[in-house]
mmCIF file of N, CA, C and O in Angstrom:
data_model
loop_
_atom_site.group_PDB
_atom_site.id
_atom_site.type_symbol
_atom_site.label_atom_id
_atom_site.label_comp_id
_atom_site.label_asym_id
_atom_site.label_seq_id
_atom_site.Cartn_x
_atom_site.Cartn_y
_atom_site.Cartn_z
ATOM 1 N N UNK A 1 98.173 45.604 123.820
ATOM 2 C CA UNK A 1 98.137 46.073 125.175
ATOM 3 C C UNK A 1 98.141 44.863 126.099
ATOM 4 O O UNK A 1 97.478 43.897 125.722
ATOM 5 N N UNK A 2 98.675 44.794 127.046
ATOM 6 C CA UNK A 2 98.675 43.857 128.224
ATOM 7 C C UNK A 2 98.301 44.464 129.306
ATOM 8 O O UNK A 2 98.582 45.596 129.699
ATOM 9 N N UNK A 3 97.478 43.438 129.896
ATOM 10 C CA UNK A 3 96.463 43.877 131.164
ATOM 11 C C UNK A 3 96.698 43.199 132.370
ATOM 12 O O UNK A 3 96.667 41.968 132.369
ATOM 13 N N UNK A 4 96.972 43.942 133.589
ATOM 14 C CA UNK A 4 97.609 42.494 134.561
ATOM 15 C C UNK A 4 96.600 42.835 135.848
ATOM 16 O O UNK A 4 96.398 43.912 136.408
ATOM 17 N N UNK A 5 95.881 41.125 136.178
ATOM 18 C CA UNK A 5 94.852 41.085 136.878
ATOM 19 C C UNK A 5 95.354 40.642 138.185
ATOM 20 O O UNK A 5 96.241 39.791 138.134
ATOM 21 N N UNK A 6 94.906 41.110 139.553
ATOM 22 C CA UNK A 6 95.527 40.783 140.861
ATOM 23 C C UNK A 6 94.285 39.490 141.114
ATOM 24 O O UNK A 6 93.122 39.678 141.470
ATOM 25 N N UNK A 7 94.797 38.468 140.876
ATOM 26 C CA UNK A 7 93.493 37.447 141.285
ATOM 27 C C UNK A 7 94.606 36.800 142.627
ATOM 28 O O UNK A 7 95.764 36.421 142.454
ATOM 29 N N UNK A 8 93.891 36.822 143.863
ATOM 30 C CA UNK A 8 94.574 35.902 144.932
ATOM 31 C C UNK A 8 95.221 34.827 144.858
ATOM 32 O O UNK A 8 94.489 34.464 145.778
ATOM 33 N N UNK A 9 96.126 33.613 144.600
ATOM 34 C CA UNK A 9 96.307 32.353 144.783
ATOM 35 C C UNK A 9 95.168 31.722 144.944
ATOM 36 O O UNK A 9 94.493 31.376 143.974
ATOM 37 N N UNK A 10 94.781 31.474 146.293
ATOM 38 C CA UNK A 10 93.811 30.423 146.501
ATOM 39 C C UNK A 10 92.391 30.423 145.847
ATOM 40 O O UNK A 10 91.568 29.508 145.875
ATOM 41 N N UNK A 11 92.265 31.861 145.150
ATOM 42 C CA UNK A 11 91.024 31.753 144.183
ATOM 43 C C UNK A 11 91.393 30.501 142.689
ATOM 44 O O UNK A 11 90.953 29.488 142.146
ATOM 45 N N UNK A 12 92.255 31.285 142.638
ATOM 46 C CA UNK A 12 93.104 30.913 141.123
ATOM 47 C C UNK A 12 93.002 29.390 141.563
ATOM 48 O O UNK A 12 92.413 28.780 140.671
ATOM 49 N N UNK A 13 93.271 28.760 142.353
ATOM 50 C CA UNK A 13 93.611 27.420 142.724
ATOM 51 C C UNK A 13 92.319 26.724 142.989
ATOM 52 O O UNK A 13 92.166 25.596 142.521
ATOM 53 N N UNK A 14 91.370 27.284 143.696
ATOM 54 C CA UNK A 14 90.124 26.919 144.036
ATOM 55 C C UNK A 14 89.212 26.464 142.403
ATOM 56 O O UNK A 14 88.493 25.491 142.172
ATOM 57 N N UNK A 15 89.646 27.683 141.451
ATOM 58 C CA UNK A 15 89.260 27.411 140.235
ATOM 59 C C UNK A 15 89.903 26.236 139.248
ATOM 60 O O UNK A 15 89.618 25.697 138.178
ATOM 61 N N UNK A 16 90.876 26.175 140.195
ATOM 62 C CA UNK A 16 91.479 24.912 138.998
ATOM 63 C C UNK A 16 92.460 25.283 137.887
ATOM 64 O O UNK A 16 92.764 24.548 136.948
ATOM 65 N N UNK A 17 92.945 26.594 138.127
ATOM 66 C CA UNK A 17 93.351 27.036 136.796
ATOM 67 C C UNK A 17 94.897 27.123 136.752
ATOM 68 O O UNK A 17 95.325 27.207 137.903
ATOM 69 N N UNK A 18 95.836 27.132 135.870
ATOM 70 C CA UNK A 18 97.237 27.399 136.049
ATOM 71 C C UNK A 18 97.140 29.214 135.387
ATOM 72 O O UNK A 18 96.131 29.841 135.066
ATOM 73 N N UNK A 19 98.058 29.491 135.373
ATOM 74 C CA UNK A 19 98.130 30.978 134.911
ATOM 75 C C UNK A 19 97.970 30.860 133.805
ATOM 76 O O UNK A 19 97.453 31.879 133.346
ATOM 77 N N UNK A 20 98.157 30.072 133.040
ATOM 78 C CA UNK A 20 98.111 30.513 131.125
ATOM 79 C C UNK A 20 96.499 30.076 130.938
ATOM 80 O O UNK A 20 95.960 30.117 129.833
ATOM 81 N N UNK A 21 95.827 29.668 132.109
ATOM 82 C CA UNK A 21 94.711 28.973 132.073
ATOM 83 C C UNK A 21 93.613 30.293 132.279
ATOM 84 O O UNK A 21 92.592 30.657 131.696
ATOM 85 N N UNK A 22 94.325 30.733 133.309
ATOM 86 C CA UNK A 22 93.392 32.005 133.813
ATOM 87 C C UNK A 22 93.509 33.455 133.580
ATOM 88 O O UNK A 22 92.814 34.343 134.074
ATOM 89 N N UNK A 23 94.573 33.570 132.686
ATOM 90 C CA UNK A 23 94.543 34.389 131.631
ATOM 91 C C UNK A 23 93.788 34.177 130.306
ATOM 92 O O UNK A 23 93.575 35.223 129.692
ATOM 93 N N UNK A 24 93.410 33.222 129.826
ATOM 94 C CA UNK A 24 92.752 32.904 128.722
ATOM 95 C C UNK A 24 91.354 33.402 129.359
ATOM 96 O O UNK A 24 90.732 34.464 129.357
ATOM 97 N N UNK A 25 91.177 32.193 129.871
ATOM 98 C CA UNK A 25 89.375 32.568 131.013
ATOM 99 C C UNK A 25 89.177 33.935 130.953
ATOM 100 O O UNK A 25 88.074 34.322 130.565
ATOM 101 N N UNK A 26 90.062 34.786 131.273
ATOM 102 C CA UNK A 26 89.433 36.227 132.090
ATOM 103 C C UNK A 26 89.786 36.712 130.439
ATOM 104 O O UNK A 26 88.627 37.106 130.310
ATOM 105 N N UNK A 27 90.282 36.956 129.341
ATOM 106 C CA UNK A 27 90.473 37.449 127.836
ATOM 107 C C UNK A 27 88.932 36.757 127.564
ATOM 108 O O UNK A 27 87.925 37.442 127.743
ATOM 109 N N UNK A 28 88.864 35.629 127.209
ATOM 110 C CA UNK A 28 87.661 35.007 127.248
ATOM 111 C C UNK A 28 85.800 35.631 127.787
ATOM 112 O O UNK A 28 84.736 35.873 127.217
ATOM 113 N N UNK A 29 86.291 35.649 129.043
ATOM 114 C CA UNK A 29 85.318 36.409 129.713
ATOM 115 C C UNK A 29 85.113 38.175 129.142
ATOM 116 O O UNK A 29 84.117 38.868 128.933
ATOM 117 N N UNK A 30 85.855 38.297 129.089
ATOM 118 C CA UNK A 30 85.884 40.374 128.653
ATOM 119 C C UNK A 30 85.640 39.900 126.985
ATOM 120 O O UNK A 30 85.272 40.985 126.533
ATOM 121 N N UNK A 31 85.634 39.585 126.597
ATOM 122 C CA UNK A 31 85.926 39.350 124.877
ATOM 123 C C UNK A 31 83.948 38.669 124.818
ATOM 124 O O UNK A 31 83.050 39.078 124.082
ATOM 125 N N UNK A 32 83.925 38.242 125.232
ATOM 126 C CA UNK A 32 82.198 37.439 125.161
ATOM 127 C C UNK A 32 81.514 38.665 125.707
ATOM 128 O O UNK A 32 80.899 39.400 124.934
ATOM 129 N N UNK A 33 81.598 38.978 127.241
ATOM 130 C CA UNK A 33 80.532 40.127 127.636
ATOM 131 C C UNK A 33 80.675 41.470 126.402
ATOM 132 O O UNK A 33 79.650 42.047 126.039
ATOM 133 N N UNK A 34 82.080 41.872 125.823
ATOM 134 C CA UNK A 34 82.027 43.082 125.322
ATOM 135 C C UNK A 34 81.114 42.601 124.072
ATOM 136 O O UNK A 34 80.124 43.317 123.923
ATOM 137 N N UNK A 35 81.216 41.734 123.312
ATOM 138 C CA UNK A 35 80.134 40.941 122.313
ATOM 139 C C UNK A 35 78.610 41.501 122.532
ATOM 140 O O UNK A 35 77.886 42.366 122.040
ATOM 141 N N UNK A 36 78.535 40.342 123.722
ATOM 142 C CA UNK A 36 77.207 40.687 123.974
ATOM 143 C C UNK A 36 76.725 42.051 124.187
ATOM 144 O O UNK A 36 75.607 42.227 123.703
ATOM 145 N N UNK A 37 77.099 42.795 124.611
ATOM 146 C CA UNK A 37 77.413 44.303 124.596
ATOM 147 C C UNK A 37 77.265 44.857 123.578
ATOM 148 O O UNK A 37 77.344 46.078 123.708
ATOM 149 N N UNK A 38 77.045 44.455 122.394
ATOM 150 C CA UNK A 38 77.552 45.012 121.277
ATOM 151 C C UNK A 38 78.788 46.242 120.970
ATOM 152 O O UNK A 38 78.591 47.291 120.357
ATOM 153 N N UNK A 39 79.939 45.840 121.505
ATOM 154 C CA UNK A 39 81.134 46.822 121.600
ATOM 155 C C UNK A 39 82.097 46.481 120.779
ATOM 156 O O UNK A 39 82.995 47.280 120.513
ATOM 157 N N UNK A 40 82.039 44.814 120.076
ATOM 158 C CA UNK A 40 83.011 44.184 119.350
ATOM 159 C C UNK A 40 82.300 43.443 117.886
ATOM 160 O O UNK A 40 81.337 42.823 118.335
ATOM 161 N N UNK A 41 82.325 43.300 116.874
ATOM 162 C CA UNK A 41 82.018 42.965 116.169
ATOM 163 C C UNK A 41 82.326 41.292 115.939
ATOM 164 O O UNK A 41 82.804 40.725 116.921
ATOM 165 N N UNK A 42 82.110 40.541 114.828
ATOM 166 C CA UNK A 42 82.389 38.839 115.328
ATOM 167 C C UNK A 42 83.907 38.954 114.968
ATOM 168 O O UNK A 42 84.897 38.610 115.613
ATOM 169 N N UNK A 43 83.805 39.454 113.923
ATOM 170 C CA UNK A 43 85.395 39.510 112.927
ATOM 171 C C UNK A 43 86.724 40.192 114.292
ATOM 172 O O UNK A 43 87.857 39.771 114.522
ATOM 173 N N UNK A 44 86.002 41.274 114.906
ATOM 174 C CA UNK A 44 86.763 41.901 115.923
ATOM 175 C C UNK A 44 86.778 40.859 117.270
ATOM 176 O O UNK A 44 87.618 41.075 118.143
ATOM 177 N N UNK A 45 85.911 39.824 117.403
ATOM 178 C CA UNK A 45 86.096 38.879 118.612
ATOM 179 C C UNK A 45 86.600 37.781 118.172
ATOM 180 O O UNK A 45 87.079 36.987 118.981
ATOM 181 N N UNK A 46 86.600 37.477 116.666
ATOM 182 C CA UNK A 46 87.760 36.385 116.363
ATOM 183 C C UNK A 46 88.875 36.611 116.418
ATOM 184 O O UNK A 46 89.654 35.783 116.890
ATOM 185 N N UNK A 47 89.375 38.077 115.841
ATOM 186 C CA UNK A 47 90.977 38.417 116.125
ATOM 187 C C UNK A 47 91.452 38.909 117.656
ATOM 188 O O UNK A 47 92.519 39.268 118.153
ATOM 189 N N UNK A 48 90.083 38.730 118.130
ATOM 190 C CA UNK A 48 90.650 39.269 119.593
ATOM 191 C C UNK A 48 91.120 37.614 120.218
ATOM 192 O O UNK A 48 92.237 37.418 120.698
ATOM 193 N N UNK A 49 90.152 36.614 120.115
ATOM 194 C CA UNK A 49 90.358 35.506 120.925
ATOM 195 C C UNK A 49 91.228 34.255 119.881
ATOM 196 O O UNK A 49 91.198 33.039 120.071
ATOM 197 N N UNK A 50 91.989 35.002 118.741
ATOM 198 C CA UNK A 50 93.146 34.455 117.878
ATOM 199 C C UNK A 50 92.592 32.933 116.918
ATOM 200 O O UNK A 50 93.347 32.063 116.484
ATOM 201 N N UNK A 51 90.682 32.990 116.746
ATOM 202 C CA UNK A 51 90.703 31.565 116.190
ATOM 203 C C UNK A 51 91.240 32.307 114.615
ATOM 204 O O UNK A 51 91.539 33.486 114.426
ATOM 205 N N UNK A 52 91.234 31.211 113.658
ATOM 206 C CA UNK A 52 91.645 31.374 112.386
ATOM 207 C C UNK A 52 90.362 30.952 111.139
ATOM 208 O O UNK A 52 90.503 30.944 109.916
ATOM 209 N N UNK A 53 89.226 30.652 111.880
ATOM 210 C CA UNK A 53 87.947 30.299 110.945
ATOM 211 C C UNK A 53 87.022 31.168 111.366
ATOM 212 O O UNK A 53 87.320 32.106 112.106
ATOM 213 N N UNK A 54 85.927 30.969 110.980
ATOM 214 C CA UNK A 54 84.702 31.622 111.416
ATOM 215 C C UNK A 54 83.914 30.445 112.419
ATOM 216 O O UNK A 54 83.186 30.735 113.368
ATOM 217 N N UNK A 55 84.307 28.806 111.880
ATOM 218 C CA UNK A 55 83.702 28.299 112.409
ATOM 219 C C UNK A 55 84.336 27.531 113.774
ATOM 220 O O UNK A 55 83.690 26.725 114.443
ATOM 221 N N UNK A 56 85.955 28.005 114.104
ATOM 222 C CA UNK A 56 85.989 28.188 115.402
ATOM 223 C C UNK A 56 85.354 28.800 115.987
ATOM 224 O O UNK A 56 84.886 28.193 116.950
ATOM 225 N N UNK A 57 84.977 30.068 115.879
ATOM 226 C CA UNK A 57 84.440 31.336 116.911
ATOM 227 C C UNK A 57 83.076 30.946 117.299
ATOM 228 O O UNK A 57 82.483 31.214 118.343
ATOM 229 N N UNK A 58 82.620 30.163 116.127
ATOM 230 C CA UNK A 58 81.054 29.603 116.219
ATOM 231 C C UNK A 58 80.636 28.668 117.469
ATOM 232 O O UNK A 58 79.827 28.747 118.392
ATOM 233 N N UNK A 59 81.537 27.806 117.053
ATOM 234 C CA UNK A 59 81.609 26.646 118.116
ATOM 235 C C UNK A 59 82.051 26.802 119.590
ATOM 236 O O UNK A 59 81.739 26.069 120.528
ATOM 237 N N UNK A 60 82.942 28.048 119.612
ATOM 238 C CA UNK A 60 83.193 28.982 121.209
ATOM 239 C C UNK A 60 81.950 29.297 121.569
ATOM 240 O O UNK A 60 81.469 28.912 122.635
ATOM 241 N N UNK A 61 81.118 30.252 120.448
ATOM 242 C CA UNK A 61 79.823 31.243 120.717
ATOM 243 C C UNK A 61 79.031 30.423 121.240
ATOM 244 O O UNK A 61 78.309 30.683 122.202
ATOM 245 N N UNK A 62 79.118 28.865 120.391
ATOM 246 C CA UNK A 62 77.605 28.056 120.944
ATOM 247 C C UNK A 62 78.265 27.550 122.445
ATOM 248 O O UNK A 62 77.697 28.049 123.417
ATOM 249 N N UNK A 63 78.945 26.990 122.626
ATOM 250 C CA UNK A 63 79.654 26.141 123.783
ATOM 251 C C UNK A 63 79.229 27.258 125.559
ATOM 252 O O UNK A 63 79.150 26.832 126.712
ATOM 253 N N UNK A 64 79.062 28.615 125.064
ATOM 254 C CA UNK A 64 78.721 29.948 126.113
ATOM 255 C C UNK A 64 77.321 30.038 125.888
ATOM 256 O O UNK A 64 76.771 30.580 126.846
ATOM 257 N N UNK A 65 76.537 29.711 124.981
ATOM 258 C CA UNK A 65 75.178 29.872 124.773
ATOM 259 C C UNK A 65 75.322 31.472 124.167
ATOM 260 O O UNK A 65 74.963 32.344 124.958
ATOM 261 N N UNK A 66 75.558 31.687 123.532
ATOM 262 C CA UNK A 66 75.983 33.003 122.529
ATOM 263 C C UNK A 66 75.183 33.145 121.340
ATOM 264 O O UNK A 66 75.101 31.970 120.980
ATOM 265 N N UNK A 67 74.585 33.777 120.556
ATOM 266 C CA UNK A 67 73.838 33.510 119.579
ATOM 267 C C UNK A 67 73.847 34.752 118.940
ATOM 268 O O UNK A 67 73.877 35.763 119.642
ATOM 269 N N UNK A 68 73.824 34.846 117.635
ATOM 270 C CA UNK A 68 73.825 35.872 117.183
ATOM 271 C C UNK A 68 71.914 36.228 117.108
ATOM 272 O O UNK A 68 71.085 35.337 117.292
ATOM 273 N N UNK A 69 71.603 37.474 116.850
ATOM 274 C CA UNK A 69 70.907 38.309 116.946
ATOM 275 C C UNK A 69 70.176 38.350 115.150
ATOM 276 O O UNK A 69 70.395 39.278 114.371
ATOM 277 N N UNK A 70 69.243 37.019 114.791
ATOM 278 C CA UNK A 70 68.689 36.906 113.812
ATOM 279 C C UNK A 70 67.069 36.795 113.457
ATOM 280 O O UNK A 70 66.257 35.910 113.728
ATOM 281 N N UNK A 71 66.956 37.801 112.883
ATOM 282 C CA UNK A 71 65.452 38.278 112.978
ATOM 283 C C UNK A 71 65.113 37.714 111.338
ATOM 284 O O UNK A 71 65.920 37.458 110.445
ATOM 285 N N UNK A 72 63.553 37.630 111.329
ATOM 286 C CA UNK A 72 62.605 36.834 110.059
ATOM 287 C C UNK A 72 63.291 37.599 109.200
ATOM 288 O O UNK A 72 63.979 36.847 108.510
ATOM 289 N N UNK A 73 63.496 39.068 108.803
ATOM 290 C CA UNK A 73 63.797 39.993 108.170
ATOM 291 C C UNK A 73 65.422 39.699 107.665
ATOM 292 O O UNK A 73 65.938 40.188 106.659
ATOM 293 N N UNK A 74 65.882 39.047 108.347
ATOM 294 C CA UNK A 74 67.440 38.992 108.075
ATOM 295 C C UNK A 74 67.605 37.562 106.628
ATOM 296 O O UNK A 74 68.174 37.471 105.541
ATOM 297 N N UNK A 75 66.899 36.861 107.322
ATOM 298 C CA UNK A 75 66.470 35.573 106.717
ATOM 299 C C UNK A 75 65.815 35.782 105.556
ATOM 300 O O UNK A 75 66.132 35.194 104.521
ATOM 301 N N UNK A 76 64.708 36.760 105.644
ATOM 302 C CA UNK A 76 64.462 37.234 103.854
ATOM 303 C C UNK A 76 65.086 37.806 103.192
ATOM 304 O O UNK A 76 64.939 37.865 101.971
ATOM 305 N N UNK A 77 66.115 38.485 103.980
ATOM 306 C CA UNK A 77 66.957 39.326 102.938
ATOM 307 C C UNK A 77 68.350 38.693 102.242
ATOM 308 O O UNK A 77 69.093 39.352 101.514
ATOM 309 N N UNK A 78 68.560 37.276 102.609
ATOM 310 C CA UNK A 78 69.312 36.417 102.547
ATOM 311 C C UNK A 78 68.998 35.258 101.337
ATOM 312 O O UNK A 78 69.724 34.720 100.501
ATOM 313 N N UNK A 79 67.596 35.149 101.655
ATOM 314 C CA UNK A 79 66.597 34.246 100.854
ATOM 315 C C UNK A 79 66.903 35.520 99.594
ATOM 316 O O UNK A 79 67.867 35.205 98.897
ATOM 317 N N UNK A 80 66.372 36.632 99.266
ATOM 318 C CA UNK A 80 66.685 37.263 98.016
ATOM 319 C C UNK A 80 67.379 36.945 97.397
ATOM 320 O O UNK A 80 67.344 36.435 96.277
ATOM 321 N N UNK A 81 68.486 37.331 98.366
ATOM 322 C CA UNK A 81 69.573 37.382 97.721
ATOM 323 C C UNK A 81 70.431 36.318 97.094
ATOM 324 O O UNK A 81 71.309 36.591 96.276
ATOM 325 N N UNK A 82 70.132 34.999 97.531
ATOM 326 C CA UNK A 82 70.133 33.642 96.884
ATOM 327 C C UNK A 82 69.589 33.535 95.564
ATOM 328 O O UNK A 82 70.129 32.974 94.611
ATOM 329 N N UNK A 83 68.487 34.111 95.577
ATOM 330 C CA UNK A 83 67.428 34.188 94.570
ATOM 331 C C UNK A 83 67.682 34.615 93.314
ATOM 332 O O UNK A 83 67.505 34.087 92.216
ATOM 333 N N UNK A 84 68.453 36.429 93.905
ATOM 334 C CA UNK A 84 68.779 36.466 92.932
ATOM 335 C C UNK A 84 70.409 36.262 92.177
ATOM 336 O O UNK A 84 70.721 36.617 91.041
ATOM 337 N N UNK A 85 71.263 35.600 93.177
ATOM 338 C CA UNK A 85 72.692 34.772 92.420
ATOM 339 C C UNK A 85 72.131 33.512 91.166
ATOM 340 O O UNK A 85 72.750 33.129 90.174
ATOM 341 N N UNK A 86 70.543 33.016 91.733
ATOM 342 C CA UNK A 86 70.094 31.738 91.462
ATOM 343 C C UNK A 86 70.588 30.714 91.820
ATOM 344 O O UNK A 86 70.911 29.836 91.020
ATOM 345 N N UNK A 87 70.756 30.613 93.161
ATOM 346 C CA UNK A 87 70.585 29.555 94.197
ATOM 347 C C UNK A 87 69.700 29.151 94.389
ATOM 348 O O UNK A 87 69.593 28.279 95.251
#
């Protein structure tokens, strides 16, 4: 789907941005809030914002102050499960 945003000139310019610039930004922007939102999953915000690792998307997430949502409980159930591969 393609989405077409009426942003003024002199905003666009004030921001510094060229068009391929401020189309990314505003994909960018909707793609992080729907995240935080919980509306998109990580796997669904990596193929949305086209990286090809996990640890691109990471390094986007931290660079916005983004964090995933990790509780003591997640961390023990992780620790098990190490435990029991025998890690």
């Amino acid at each position: 789907m393609n989405v077409t945003l009426q942003i003024p000139d002199d905003i666009v310019l004030r921001l510094g941005c060229s068009l391929a610039d401020i189309s990314r930004r505003a994909l960018e922007a909707l793609a992080v809030e729907e995240y935080r939102a919980g509306r998109l999953t990580l796997a669904e915000l990596r193929r949305l914002l086209g990286f090809e690792t996990r640890a691109e998307l990471d390094g986007f997430l931290k660079a916005r102050a983004v964090y995933e949502d990790y509780a003591v409980d997640d961390l023990e159930r992780e620790r098990e499960a190490l435990r029991r591969l025998g890690i």
